[in-house]
Short mmCIF file of C-alpha atoms in Angstrom, two decimals:
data_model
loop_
_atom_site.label_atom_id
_atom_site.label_comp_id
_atom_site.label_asym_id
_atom_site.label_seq_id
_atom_site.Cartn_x
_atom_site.Cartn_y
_atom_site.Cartn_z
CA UNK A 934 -4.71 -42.83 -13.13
CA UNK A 935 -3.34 -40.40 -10.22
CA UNK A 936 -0.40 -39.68 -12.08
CA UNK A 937 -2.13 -37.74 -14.90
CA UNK A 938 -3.84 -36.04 -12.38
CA UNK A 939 -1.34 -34.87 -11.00
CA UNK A 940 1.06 -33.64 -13.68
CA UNK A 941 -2.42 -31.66 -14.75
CA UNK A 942 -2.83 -29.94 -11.78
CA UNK A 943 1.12 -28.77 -11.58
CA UNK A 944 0.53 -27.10 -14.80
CA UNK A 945 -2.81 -25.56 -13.46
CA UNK A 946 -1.22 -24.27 -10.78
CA UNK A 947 1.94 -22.96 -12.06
CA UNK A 948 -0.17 -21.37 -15.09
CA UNK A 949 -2.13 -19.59 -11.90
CA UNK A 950 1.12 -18.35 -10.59
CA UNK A 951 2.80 -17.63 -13.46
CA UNK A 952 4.39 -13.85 -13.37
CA UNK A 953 4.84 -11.56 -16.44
CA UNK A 954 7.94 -10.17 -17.30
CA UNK A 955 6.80 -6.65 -17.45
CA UNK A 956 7.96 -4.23 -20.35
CA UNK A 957 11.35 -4.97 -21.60
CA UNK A 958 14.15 -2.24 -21.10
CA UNK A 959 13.39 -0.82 -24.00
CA UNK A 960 9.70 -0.40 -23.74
CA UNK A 961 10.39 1.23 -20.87
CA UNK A 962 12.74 3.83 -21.84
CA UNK A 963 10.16 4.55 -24.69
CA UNK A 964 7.64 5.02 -22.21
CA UNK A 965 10.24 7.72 -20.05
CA UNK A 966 10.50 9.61 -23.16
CA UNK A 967 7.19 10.16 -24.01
CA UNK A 968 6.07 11.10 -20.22
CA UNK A 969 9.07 13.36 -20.12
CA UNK A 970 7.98 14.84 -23.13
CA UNK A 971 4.68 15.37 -21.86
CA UNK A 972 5.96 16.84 -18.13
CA UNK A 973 8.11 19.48 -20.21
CA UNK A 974 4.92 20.26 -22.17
CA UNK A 975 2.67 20.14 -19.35
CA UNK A 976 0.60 22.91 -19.62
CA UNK A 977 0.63 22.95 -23.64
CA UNK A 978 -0.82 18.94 -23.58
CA UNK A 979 -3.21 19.53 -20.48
CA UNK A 980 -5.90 20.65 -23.13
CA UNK A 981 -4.51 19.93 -26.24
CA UNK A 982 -3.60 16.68 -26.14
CA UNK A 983 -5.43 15.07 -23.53
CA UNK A 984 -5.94 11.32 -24.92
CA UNK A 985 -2.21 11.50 -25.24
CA UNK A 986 -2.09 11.72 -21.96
CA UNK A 987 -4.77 9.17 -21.02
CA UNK A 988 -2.96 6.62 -23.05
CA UNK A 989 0.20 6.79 -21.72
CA UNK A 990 -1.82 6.28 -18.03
CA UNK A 991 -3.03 3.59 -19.50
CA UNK A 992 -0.14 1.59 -20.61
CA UNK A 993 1.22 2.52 -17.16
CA UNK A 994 3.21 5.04 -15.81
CA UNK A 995 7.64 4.43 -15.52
CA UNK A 996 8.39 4.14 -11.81
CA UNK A 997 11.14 6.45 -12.61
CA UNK A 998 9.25 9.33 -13.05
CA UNK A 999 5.73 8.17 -10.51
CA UNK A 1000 5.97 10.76 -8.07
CA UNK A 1001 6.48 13.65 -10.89
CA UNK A 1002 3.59 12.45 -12.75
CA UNK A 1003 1.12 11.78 -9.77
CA UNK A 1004 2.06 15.26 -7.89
CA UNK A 1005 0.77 17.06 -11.96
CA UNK A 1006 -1.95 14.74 -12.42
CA UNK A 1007 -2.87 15.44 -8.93
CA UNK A 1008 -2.71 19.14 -8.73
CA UNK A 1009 0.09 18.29 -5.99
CA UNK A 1010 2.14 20.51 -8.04
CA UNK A 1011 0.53 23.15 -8.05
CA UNK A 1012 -0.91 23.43 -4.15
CA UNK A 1013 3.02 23.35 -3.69
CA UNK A 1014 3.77 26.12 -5.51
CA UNK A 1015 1.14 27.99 -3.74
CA UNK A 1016 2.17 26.90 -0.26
CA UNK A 1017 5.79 26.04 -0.41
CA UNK A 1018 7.12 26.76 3.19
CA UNK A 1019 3.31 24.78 4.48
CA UNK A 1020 4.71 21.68 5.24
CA UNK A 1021 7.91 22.54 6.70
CA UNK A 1022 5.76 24.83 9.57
CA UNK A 1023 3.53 21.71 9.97
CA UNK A 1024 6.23 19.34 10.51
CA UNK A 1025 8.48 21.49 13.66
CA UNK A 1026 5.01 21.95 15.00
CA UNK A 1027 4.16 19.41 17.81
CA UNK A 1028 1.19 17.13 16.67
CA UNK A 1029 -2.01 17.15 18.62
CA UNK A 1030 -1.59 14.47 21.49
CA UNK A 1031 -4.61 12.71 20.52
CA UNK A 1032 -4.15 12.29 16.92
CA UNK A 1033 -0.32 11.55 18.10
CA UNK A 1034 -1.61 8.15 19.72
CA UNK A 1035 -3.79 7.19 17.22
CA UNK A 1036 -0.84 7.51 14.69
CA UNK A 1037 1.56 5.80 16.54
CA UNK A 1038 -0.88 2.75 16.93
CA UNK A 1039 -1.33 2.58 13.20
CA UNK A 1040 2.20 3.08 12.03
CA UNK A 1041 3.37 -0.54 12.81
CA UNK A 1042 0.45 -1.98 10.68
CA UNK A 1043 0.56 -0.63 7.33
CA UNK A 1044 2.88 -3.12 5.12
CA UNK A 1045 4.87 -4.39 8.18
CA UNK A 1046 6.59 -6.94 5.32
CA UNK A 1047 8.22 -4.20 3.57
CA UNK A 1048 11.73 -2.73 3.95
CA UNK A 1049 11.03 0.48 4.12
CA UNK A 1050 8.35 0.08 7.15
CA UNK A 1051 9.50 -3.07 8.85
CA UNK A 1052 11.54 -1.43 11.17
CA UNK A 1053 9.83 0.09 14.04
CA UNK A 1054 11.11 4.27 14.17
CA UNK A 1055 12.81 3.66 10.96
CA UNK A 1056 13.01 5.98 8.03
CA UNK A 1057 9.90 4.95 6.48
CA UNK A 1058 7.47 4.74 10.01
CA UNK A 1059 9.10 8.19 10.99
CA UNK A 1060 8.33 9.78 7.72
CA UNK A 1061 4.84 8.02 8.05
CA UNK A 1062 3.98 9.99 11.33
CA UNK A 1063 5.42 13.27 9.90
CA UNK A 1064 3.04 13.51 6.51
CA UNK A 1065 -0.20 11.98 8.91
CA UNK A 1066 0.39 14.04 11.61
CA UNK A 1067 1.08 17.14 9.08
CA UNK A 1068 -2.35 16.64 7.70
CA UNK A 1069 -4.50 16.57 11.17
CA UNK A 1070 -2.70 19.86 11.53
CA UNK A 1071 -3.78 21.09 8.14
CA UNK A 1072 -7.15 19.17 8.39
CA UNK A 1073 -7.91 19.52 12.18
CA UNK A 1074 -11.68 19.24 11.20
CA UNK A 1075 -11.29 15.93 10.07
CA UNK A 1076 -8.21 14.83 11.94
CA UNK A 1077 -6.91 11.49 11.17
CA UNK A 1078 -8.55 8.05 9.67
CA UNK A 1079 -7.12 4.84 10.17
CA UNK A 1080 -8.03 4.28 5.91
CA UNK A 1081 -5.37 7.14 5.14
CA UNK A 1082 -2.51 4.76 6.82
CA UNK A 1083 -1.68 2.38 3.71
CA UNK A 1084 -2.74 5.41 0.98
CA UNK A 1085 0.06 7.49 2.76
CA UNK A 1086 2.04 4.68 3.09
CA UNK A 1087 2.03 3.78 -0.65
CA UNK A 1088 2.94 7.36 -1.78
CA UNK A 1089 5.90 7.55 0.58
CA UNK A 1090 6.94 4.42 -1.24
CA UNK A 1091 7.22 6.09 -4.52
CA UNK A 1092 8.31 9.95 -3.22
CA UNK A 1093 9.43 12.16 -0.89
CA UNK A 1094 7.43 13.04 2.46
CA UNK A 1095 6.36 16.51 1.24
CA UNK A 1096 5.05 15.86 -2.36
CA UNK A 1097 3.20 12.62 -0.39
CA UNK A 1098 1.55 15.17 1.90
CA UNK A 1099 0.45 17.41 -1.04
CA UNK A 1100 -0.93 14.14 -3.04
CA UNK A 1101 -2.62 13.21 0.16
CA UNK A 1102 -4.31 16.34 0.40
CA UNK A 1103 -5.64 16.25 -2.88
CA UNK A 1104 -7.02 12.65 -2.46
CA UNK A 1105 -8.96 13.35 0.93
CA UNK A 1106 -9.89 17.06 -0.54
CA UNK A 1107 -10.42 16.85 -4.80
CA UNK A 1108 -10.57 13.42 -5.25
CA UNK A 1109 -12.10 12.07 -2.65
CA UNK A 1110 -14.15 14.39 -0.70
CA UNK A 1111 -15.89 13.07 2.58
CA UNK A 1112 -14.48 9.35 2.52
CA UNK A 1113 -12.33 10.45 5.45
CA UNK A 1114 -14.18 12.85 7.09
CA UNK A 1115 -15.59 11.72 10.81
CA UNK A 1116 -19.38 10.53 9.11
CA UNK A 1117 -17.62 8.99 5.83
CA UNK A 1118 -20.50 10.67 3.74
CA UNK A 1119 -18.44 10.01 0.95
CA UNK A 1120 -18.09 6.59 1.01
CA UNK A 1121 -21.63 6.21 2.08
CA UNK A 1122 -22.66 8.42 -1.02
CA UNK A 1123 -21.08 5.90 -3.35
CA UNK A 1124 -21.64 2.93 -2.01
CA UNK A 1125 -25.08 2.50 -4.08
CA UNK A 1126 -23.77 3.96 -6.89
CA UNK A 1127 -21.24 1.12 -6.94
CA UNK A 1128 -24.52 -1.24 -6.59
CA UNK A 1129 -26.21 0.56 -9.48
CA UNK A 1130 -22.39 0.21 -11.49
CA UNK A 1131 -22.80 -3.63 -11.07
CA UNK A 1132 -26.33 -3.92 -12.04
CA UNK A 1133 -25.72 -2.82 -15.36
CA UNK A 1134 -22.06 -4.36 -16.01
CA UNK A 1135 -22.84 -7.91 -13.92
CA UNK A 1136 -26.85 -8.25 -13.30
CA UNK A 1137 -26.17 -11.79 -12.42
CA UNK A 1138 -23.56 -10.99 -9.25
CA UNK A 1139 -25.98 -8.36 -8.70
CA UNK A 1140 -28.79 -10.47 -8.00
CA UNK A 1141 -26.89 -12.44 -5.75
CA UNK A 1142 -25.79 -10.00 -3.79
CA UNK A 1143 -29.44 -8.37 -2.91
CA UNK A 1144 -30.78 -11.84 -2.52
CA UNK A 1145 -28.19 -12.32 0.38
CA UNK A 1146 -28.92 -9.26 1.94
CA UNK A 1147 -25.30 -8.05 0.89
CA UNK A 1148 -24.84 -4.20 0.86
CA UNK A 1149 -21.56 -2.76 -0.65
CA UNK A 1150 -20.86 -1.01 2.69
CA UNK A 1151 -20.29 -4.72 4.14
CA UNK A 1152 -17.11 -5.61 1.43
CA UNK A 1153 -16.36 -2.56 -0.36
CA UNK A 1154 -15.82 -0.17 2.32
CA UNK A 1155 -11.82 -1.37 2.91
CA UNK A 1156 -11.46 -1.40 -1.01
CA UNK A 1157 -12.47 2.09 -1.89
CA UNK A 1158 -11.21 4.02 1.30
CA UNK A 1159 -7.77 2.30 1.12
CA UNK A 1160 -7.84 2.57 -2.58
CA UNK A 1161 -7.34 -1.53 -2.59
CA UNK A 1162 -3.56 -1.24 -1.01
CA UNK A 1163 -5.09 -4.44 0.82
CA UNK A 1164 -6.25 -6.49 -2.06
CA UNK A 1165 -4.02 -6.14 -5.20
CA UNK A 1166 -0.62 -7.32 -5.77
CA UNK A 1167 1.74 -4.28 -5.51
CA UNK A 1168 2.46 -3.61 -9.29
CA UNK A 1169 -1.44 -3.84 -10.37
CA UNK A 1170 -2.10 -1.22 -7.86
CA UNK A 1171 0.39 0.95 -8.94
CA UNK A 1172 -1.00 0.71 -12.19
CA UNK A 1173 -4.58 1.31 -10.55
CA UNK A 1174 -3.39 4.59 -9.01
CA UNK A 1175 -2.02 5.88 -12.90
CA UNK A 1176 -5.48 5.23 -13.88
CA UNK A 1177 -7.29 6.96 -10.56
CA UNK A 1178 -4.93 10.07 -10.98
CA UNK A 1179 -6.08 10.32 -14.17
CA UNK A 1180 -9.79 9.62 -14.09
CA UNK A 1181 -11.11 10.05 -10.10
CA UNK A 1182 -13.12 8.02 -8.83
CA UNK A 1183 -14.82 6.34 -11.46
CA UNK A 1184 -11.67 4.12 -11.82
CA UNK A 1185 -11.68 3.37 -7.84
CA UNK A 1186 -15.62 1.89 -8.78
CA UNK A 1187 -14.58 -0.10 -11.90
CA UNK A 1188 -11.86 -1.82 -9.90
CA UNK A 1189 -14.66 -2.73 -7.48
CA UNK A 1190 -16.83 -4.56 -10.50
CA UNK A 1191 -13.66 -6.12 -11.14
CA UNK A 1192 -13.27 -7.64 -8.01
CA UNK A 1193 -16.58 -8.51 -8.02
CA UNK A 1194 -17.09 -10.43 -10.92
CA UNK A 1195 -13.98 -12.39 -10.06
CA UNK A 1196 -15.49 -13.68 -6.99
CA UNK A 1197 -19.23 -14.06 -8.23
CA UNK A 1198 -18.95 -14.09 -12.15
CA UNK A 1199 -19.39 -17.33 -12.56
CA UNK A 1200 -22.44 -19.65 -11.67
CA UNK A 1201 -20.05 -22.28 -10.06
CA UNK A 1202 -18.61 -19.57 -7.92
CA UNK A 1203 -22.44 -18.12 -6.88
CA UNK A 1204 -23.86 -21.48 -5.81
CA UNK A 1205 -20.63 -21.97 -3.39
CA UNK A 1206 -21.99 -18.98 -1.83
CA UNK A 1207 -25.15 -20.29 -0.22
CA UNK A 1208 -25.70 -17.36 2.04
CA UNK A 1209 -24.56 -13.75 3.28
CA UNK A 1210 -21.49 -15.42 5.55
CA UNK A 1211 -19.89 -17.38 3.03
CA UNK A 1212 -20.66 -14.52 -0.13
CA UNK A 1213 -19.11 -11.67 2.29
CA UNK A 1214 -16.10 -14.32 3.33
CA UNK A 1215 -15.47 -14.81 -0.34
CA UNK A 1216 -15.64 -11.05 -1.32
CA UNK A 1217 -12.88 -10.15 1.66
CA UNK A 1218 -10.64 -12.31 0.80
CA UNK A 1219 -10.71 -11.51 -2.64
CA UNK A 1220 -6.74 -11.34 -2.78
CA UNK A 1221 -7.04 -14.56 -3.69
CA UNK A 1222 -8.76 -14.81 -6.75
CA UNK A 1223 -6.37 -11.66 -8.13
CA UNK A 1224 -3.06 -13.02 -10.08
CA UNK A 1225 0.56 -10.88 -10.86
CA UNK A 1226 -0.59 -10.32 -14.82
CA UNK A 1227 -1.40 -6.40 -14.11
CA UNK A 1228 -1.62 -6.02 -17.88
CA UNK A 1229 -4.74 -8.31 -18.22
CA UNK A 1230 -6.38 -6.48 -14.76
CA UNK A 1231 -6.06 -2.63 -16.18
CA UNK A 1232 -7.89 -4.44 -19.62
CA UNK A 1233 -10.49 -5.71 -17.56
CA UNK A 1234 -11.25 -2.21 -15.16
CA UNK A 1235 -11.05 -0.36 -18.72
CA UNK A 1236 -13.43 -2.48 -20.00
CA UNK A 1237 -16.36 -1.75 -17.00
CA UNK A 1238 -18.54 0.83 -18.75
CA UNK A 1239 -18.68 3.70 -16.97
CA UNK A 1240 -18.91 7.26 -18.36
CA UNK A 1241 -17.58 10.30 -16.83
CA UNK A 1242 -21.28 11.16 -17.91
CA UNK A 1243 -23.06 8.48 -17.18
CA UNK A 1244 -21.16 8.50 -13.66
CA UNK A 1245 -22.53 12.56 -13.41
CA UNK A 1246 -25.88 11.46 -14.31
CA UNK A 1247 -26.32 9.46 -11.70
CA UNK A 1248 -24.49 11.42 -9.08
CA UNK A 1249 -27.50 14.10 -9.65
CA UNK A 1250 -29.95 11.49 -8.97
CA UNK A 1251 -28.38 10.00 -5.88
CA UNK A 1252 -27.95 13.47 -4.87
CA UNK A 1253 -31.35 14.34 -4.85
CA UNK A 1254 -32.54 11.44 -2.91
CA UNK A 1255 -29.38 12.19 -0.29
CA UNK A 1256 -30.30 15.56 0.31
CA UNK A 1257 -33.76 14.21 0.64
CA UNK A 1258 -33.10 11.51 3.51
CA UNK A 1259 -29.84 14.11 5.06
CA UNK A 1260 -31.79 17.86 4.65
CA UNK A 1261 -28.81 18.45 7.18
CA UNK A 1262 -25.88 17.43 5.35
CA UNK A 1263 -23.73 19.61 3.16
CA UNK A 1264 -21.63 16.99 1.57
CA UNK A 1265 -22.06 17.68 -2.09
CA UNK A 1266 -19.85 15.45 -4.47
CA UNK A 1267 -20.38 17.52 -7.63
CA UNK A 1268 -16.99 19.39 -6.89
CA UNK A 1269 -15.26 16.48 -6.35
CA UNK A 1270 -12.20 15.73 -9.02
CA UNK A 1271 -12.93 13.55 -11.96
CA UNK A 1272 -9.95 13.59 -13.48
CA UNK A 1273 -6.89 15.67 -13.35
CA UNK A 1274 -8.32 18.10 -15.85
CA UNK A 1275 -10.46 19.38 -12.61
CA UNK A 1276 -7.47 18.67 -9.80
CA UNK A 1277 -5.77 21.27 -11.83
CA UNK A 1278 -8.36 23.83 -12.31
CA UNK A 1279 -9.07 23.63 -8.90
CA UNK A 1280 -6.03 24.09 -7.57
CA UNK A 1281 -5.38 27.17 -10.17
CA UNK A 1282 -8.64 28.54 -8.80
CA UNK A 1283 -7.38 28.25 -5.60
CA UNK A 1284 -4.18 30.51 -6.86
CA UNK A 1285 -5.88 32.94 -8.82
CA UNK A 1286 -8.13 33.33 -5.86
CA UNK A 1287 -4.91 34.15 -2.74
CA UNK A 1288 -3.23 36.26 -5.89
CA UNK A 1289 -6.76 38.34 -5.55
CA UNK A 1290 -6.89 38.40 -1.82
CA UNK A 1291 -2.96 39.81 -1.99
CA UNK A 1292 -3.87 42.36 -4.76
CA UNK A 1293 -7.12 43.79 -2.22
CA UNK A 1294 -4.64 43.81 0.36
CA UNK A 1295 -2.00 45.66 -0.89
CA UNK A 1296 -4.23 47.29 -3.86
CA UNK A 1297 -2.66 46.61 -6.86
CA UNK A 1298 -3.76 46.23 -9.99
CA UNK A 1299 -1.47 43.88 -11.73
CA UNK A 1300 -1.52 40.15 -11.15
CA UNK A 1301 1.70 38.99 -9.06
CA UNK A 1302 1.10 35.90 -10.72
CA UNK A 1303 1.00 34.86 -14.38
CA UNK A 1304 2.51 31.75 -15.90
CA UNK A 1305 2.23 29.75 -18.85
CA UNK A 1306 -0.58 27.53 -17.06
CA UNK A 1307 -2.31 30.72 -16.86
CA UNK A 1308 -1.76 31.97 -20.27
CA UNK A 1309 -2.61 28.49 -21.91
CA UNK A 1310 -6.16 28.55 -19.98
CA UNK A 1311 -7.32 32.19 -20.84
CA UNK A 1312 -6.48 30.53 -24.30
CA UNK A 1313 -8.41 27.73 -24.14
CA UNK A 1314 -11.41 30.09 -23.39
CA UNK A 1315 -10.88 32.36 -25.76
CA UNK A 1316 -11.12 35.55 -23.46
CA UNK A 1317 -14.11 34.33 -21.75
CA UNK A 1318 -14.54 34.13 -17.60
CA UNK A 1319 -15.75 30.28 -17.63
CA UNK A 1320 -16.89 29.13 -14.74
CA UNK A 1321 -15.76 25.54 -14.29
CA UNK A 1322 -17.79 22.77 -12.82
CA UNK A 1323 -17.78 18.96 -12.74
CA UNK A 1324 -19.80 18.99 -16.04
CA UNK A 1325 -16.81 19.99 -18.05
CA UNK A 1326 -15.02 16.93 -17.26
CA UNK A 1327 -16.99 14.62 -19.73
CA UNK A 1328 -14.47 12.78 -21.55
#
């Protein structure tokens, strides 16, 4: 009788921890050609040929060519080109001795199991402290957060320190606006928009949760400030970060529902958690309940409805009822990126609008600055002065 048993559960638990093989060689050369297709086309697909580009996110992007394709998907890119020399000044200046303490503290603790940060002043830790301590000086408003440790630390894992400061910038500033700012009024804008996400994709773990008295501020915090570098296996989050380059935040809040319904999707799994303890224990350690088959986890976050529309709809509302309760605040999350259609307009906004201020200066008439990217969006409107806000980003 126990040896049945037995044999059963081996093949339970080896089906649990069974790891895919990942795209074969050839798959992913296919998938290097098309991306390097679309990076020599850039500005000609960025319009054109967006679901193109969406697809190709979607299968996943070749770690050969990550960093190129997060730094244009970003808008990276393109604050380099307009700063170039930036980071270089920031890096032989001395950092700020507070923020210098506070770095130093953290540097030990973000993936201490990996090569590339194990050692203590190593390569990776020193190039750590060089792209944090760059951005206090770049960001002195906002200085330093403890959630930009493992984000920074992930990027540096996949390129160089100055494209990972430019990608950085463009998370805390486009993509995620006020989650690391010294109130978090970002993260504490969507925290009940992730509850209203789950009451219409999981009603069930819904009602569980305000029945407990559990609050997304008490589990998802960690997830959505460190872009869950704490609670998915490496590969899955690298495929998680295609996606949120591609799409904003919307992608960081159907990873969340994910999570969720792995922990409290089933009626077996909400009776275990009898109260607010054991559902918030459960939801932390949700590591646990995430396997290596990546492929199956970007099918399920794909398959959370959510809108870029729908998700602007409601941003309105919750807007109006945070400017309400804050008359104070200026946090306003309707300029925020969602998707890299917008990380790019903003940051050629932000060029077109230095190439002005050097024109006024030195009065000339003619641009000093016209490229393809230019041409290709005075295109795309036809001649007309369009002024572009979140709304356009509706796909």
């Amino acid at each position: 009788m126990l040896l049945p048993r037995k044999r059963k559960f081996v093949v339970l638990k080896g089906r649990h921890k069974r790891r895919r093989k990942g795209p074969s060689p050839a798959q992913v050369r296919q998938r290097e050609a098309k991306w390097i297709n679309i990076i020599d086309q850039w500005d000609k697909l960025l319009f054109k040929k967006t679901s193109k580009i969406k697809v190709q996110c979607h299968k996943g992007i070749p770690a050969s060519l990550r960093a190129r394709c997060w730094s244009l998907l970003s808008g990276a890119t393109e604050r380099f080109n307009q700063q170039k020399d930036l980071y270089k000044l920031l890096d032989t200046q001395p950092a700020l001795k507070h923020w210098e303490n506070v770095i130093e503290r953290d540097l030990d603790r973000q993936f201490p199991f990996h090569e590339m940060f194990v050692a203590k002043d190593g390569h990776g830790q020193r190039s750590l402290f060089k792209v944090l301590k760059a951005y206090t000086q770049f960001k002195h408003e906002d200085g330093y957060c403890q959630a930009q440790g493992p984000v920074a630390a992930v990027l540096l894992m996949n390129m160089p320190a100055e494209e990972a400061f430019w990608c950085l910038v463009q998370i805390c500033e486009q993509y995620l606006p006020g989650y690391y700012s010294p109130l978090l009024e970002g993260v504490l804008f969507d925290a009940p928009i992730l509850m209203w996400v789950l009451k219409r994709s999981c009603p069930a773990a819904h009602r569980h949760l305000q029945h407990h008295g559990v609050e997304p501020l008490m589990f998802a915090t960690d997830w959505l400030m460190c872009l869950f570098t704490r609670h998915l296996p490496f590969n899955t989050l690298l495929r998680v970060w295609d996606l949120f380059f591609c799409y904003g935040v919307r992608v960081l809040l159907q990873v969340a529902v994910v999570l969720v319904q792995r922990v409290l999707g089933d009626e077996a799994q909400r009776r275990q958690c009898c109260d607010q303890m054991e559902t918030l224990q459960r939801l932390r350690g949700v590591r646990e309940y995430i396997t290596e088959d990546e492929d199956h986890f970007i099918v399920e976050v794909l398959s959370v409805s959510l809108s870029a529309k729908d998700l602007q709809r409601r941003m309105e509302k919750e807007l109006q009822i945070w400017q309400k309760e804050r008359p104070s605040s200026t946090f306003d999350p309707r300029a925020r990126c969602l998707g890299y259609h917008m990380a790019w307009w903003s940051s050629r906004q932000r060029m077109e609008e230095c190439d002005k201020r050097e024109r006024e200066k030195s009065n000339l008439s003619a641009p000093l600055f016209r490229s393809a990217s230019t041409l290709s969006l005075s295109k795309w409107q036809k001649g007309k002065i369009v002024q572009f806000t979140w709304v356009s980003e509706c796909a």
